[in-house]
Coordinates of C-alpha atoms in Angstrom, one line a residue:
X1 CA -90.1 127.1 -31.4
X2 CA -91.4 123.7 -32.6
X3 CA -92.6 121.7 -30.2
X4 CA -93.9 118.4 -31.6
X5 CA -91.7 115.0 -29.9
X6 CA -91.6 111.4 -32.2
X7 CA -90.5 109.3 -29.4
X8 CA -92.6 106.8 -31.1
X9 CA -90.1 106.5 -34.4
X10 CA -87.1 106.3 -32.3
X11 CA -85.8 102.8 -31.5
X12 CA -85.0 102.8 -28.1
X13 CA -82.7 99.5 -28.3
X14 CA -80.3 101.4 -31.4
X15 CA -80.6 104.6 -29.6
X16 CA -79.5 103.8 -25.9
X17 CA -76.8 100.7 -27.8
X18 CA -75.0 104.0 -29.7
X19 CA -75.1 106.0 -26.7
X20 CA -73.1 103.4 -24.6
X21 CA -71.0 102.1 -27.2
X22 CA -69.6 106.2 -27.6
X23 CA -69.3 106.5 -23.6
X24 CA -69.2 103.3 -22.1
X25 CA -69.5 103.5 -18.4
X26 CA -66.9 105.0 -16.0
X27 CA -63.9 103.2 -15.3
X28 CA -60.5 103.5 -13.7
X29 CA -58.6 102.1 -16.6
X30 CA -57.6 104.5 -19.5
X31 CA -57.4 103.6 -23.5
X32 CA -54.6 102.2 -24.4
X33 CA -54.5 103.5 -27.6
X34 CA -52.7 106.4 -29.5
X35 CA -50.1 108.6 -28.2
X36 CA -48.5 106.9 -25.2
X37 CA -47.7 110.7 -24.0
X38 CA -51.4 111.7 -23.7
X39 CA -52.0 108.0 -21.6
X40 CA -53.2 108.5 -18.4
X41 CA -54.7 111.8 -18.9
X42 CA -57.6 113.0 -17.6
X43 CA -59.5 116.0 -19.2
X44 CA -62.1 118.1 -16.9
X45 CA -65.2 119.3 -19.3
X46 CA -67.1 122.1 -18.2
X47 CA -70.2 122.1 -20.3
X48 CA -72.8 125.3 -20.6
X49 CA -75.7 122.4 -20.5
X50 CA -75.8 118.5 -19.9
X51 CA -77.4 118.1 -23.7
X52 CA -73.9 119.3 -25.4
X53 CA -71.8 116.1 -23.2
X54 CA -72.3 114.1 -26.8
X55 CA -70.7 116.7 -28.7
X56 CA -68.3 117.1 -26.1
X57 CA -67.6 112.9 -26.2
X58 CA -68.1 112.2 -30.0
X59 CA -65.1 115.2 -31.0
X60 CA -62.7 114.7 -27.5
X61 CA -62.7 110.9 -28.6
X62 CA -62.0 111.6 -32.4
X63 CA -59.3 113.9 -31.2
X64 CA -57.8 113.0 -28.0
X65 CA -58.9 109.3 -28.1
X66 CA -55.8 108.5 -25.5
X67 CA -57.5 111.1 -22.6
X68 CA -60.5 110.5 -19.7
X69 CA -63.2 112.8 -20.0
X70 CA -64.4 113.8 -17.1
X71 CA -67.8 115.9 -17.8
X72 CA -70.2 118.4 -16.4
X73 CA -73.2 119.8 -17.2
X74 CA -76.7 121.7 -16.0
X75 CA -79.4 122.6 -18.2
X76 CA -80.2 125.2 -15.6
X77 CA -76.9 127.8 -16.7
X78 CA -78.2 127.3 -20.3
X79 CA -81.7 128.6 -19.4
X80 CA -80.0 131.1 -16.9
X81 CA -78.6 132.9 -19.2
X82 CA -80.9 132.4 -21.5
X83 CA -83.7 134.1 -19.5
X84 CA -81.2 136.9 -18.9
X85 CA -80.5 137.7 -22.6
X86 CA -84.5 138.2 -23.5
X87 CA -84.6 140.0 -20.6
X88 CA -82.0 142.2 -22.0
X89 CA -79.6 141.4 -18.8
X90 CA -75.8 141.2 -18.8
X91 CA -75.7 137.5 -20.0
X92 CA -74.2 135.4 -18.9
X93 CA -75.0 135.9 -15.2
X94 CA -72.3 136.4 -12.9
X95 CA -73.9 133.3 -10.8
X96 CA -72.6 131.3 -13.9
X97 CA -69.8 132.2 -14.0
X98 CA -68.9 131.3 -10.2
X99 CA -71.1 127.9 -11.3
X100 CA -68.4 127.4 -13.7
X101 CA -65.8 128.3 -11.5
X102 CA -66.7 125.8 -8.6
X103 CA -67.6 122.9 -11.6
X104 CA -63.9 123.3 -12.5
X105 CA -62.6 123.1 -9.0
X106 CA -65.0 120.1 -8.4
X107 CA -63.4 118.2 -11.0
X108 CA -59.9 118.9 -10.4
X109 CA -61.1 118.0 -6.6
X110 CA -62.8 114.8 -7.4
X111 CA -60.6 113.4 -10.3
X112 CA -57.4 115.4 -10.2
X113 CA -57.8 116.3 -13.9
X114 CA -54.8 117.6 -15.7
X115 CA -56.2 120.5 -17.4
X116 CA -60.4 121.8 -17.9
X117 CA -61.7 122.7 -21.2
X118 CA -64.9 125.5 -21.3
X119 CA -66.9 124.1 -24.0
X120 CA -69.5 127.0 -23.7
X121 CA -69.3 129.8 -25.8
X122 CA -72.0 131.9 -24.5
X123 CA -70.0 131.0 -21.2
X124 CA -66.6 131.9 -22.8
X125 CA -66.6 135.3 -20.6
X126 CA -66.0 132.3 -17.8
X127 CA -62.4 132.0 -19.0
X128 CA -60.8 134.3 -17.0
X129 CA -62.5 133.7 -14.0
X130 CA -61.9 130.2 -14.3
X131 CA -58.3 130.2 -14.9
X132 CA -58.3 132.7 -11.9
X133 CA -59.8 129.7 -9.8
X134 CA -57.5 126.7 -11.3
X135 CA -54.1 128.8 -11.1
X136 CA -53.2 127.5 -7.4
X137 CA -53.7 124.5 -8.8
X138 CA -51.7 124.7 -11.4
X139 CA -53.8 123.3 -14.0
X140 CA -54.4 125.0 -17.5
X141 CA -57.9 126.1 -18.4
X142 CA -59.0 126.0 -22.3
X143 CA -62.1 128.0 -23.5
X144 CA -62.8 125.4 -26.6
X145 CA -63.7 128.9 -29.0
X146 CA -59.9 130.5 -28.8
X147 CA -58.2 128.5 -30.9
X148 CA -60.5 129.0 -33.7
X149 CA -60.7 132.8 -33.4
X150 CA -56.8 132.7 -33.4
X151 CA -56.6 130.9 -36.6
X152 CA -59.7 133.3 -38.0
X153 CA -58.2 136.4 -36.7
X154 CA -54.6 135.2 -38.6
X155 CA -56.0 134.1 -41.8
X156 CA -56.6 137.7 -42.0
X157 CA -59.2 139.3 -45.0
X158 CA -63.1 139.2 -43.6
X159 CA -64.7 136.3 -41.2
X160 CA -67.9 135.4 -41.3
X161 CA -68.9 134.5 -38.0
X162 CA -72.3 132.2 -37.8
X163 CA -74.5 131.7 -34.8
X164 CA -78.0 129.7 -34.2
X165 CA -78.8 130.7 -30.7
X166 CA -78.9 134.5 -30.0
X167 CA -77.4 134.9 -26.3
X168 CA -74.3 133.3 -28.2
X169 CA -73.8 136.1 -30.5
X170 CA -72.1 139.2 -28.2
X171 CA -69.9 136.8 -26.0
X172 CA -68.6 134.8 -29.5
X173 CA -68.2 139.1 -31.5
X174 CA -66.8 139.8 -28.5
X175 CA -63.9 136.9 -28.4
X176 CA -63.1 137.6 -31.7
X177 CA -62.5 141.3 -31.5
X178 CA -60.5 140.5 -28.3
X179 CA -58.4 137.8 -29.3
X180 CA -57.7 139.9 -32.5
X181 CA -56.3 143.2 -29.8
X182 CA -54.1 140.4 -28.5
X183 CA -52.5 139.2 -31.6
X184 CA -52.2 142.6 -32.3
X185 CA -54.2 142.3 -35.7
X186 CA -57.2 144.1 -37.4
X187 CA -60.2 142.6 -37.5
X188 CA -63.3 142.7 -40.2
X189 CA -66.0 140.2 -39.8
X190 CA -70.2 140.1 -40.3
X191 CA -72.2 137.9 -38.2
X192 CA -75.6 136.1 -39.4
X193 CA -77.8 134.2 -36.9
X194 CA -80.2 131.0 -37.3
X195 CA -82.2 130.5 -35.1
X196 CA -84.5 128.1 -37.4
X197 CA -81.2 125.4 -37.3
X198 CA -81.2 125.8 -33.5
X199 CA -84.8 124.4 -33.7
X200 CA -84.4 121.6 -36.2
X201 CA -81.4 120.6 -34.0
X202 CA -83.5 120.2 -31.0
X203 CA -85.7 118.0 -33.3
X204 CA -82.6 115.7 -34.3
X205 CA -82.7 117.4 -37.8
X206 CA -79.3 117.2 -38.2
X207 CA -79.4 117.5 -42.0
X208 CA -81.5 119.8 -41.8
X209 CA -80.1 122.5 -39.3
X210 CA -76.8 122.0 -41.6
X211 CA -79.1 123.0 -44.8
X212 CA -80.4 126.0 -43.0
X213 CA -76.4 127.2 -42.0
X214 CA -75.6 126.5 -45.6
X215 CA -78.2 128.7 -46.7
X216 CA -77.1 131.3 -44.2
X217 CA -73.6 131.4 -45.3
X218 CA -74.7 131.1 -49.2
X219 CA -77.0 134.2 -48.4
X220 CA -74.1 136.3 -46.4
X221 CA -71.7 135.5 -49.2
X222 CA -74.3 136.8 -52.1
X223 CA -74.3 140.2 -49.6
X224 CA -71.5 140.6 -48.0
X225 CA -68.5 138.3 -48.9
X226 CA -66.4 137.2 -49.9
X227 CA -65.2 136.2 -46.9
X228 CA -61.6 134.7 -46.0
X229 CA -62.7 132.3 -42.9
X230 CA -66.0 130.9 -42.0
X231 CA -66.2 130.7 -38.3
X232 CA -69.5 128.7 -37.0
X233 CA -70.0 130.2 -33.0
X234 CA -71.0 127.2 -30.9
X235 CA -69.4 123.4 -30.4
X236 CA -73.2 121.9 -31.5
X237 CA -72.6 123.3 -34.8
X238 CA -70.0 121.6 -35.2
X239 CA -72.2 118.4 -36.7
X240 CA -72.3 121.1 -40.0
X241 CA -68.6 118.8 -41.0
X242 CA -70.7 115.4 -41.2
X243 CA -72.5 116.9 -44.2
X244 CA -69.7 119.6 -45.5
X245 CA -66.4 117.9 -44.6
X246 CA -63.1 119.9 -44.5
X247 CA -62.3 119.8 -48.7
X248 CA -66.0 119.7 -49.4
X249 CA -66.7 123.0 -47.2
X250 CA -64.1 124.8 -48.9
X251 CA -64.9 124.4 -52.1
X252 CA -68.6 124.8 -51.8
X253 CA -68.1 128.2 -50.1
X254 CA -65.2 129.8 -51.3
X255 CA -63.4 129.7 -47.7
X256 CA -62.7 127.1 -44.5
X257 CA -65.5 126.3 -41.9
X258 CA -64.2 126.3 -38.7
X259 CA -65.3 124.7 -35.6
X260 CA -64.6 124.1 -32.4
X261 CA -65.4 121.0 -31.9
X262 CA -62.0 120.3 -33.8
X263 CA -60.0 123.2 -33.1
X264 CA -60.8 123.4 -29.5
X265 CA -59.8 120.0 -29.2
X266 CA -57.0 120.1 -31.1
X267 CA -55.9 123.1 -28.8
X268 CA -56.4 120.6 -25.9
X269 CA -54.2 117.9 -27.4
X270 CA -51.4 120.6 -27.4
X271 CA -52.0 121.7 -23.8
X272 CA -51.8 118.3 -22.3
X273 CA -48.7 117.3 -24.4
X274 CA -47.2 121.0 -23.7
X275 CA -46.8 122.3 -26.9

């Protein structure tokens, strides 16, 4: 793991002027803007660590501009379960998964949010649980990684599923075989895992982790593709679109990327209006 900080190149008056002008500060007013069926909403965000809330803000705005998000966050389930995994534990931990539980309750307590979306995927074993937890209150629970293995699982032909941080891997395998038993469909898929883009992504190498997942799928294509879908595992991945956009993606690897960063949200958008 690289370990080496450049605080000193970073301009503090751009960096904390983005941040603000993406999530303002909280308010009781709601956008007035979009779809005047989604006004007024309120979206509950249960996040596997508080680092991911920007991913969580930049794609629920781009998608579901006319909702509140309402977020949560601790750095202490990622390293949880983290520990757990190189330990060769059942990851996640079961006192995640209550953690999850109770952050979903304490939102719909606080803010009366009108549905809770598991961004997570490591966590995605939460989903049940969860929905277990928000039933009495009658408010729907999204795990952001189903909507992508649905369309994966229906595209049919071979998925590629692409990780960069290993305690993601079983619970994302996992989903997909699942969610294929439930659509009733056979499922054939390889996974590849890069770690190398999870470190360059902690450095703010955005280009760079996207090169390295570019590499990777270029690499599992030469060996074991072709493949029909492209499925990339976890909602930070998602920033692999800002370099290989929808058309782009396609066309430079024989088959879509997905992501949950805009199929999870996409799935939310439908929730909330009740599609």
């Amino acid at each position: 793991m690289r370990t080496t900080m450049h605080y000193s190149n970073i301009d503090p008056f751009r960096l904390f002027g983005d941040y603000m002008k993406l999530t303002g500060v909280p308010t009781l007013s709601f956008p007035q803007i979009g779809d005047p069926r989604l006004q007024g909403k309120k979206l509950g965000i249960v996040n596997g660590s508080n680092w991911i809330s920007l991913w969580s803000t930049w794609f629920g705005k781009q998608i579901i501009p006319e909702v509140k998000l309402v977020q949560v966050g601790n750095e202490g389930v990622q390293l949880n379960f983290m520990e757990a995994f190189h330990r060769k534990e059942p990851c996640p931990p079961q006192i995640n998964i209550e953690l999850f539980c109770r952050y979903a309750e304490d939102l719909y307590r606080l803010y009366r949010v009108d549905a809770i979306l598991i961004t997570c995927s490591t966590m995605n074993r939460s989903a049940g649980s969860v929905r277990n937890t928000m039933a009495s209150y009658g408010v729907p629970v999204v795990q952001i990684d189903e909507a992508m293995m649905e369309e994966a699982v229906l595209r049919g032909g071979k998925v590629l599923v692409v990780a960069t941080h290993g305690p993601t891997v079983q619970s994302t395998q996992s989903l997909l075989q699942e969610t294929a038993v439930r659509l009733g469909k056979k499922i054939d898929f390889s996974g590849a895992t890069v770690e190398e883009a999870f470190e360059l992504l902690g450095e703010g190498e955005i280009e760079g982790h996207n090169k390295a997942v570019a590499e990777a799928i270029h690499h599992a294509r030469k060996n074991e593709g072709p493949f029909s879908t492209i499925v990339l595992a976890q909602l930070s991945m998602a920033v692999f679109k800002f370099s290989w956009p929808d058309g782009l993606a396609e066309q430079e690897f024989g088959a879509p990327v997905l992501t949950s960063g805009e199929t999870g949200f996409r799935r939310v958008r439908e929730v909330l209006l009740g599609e």
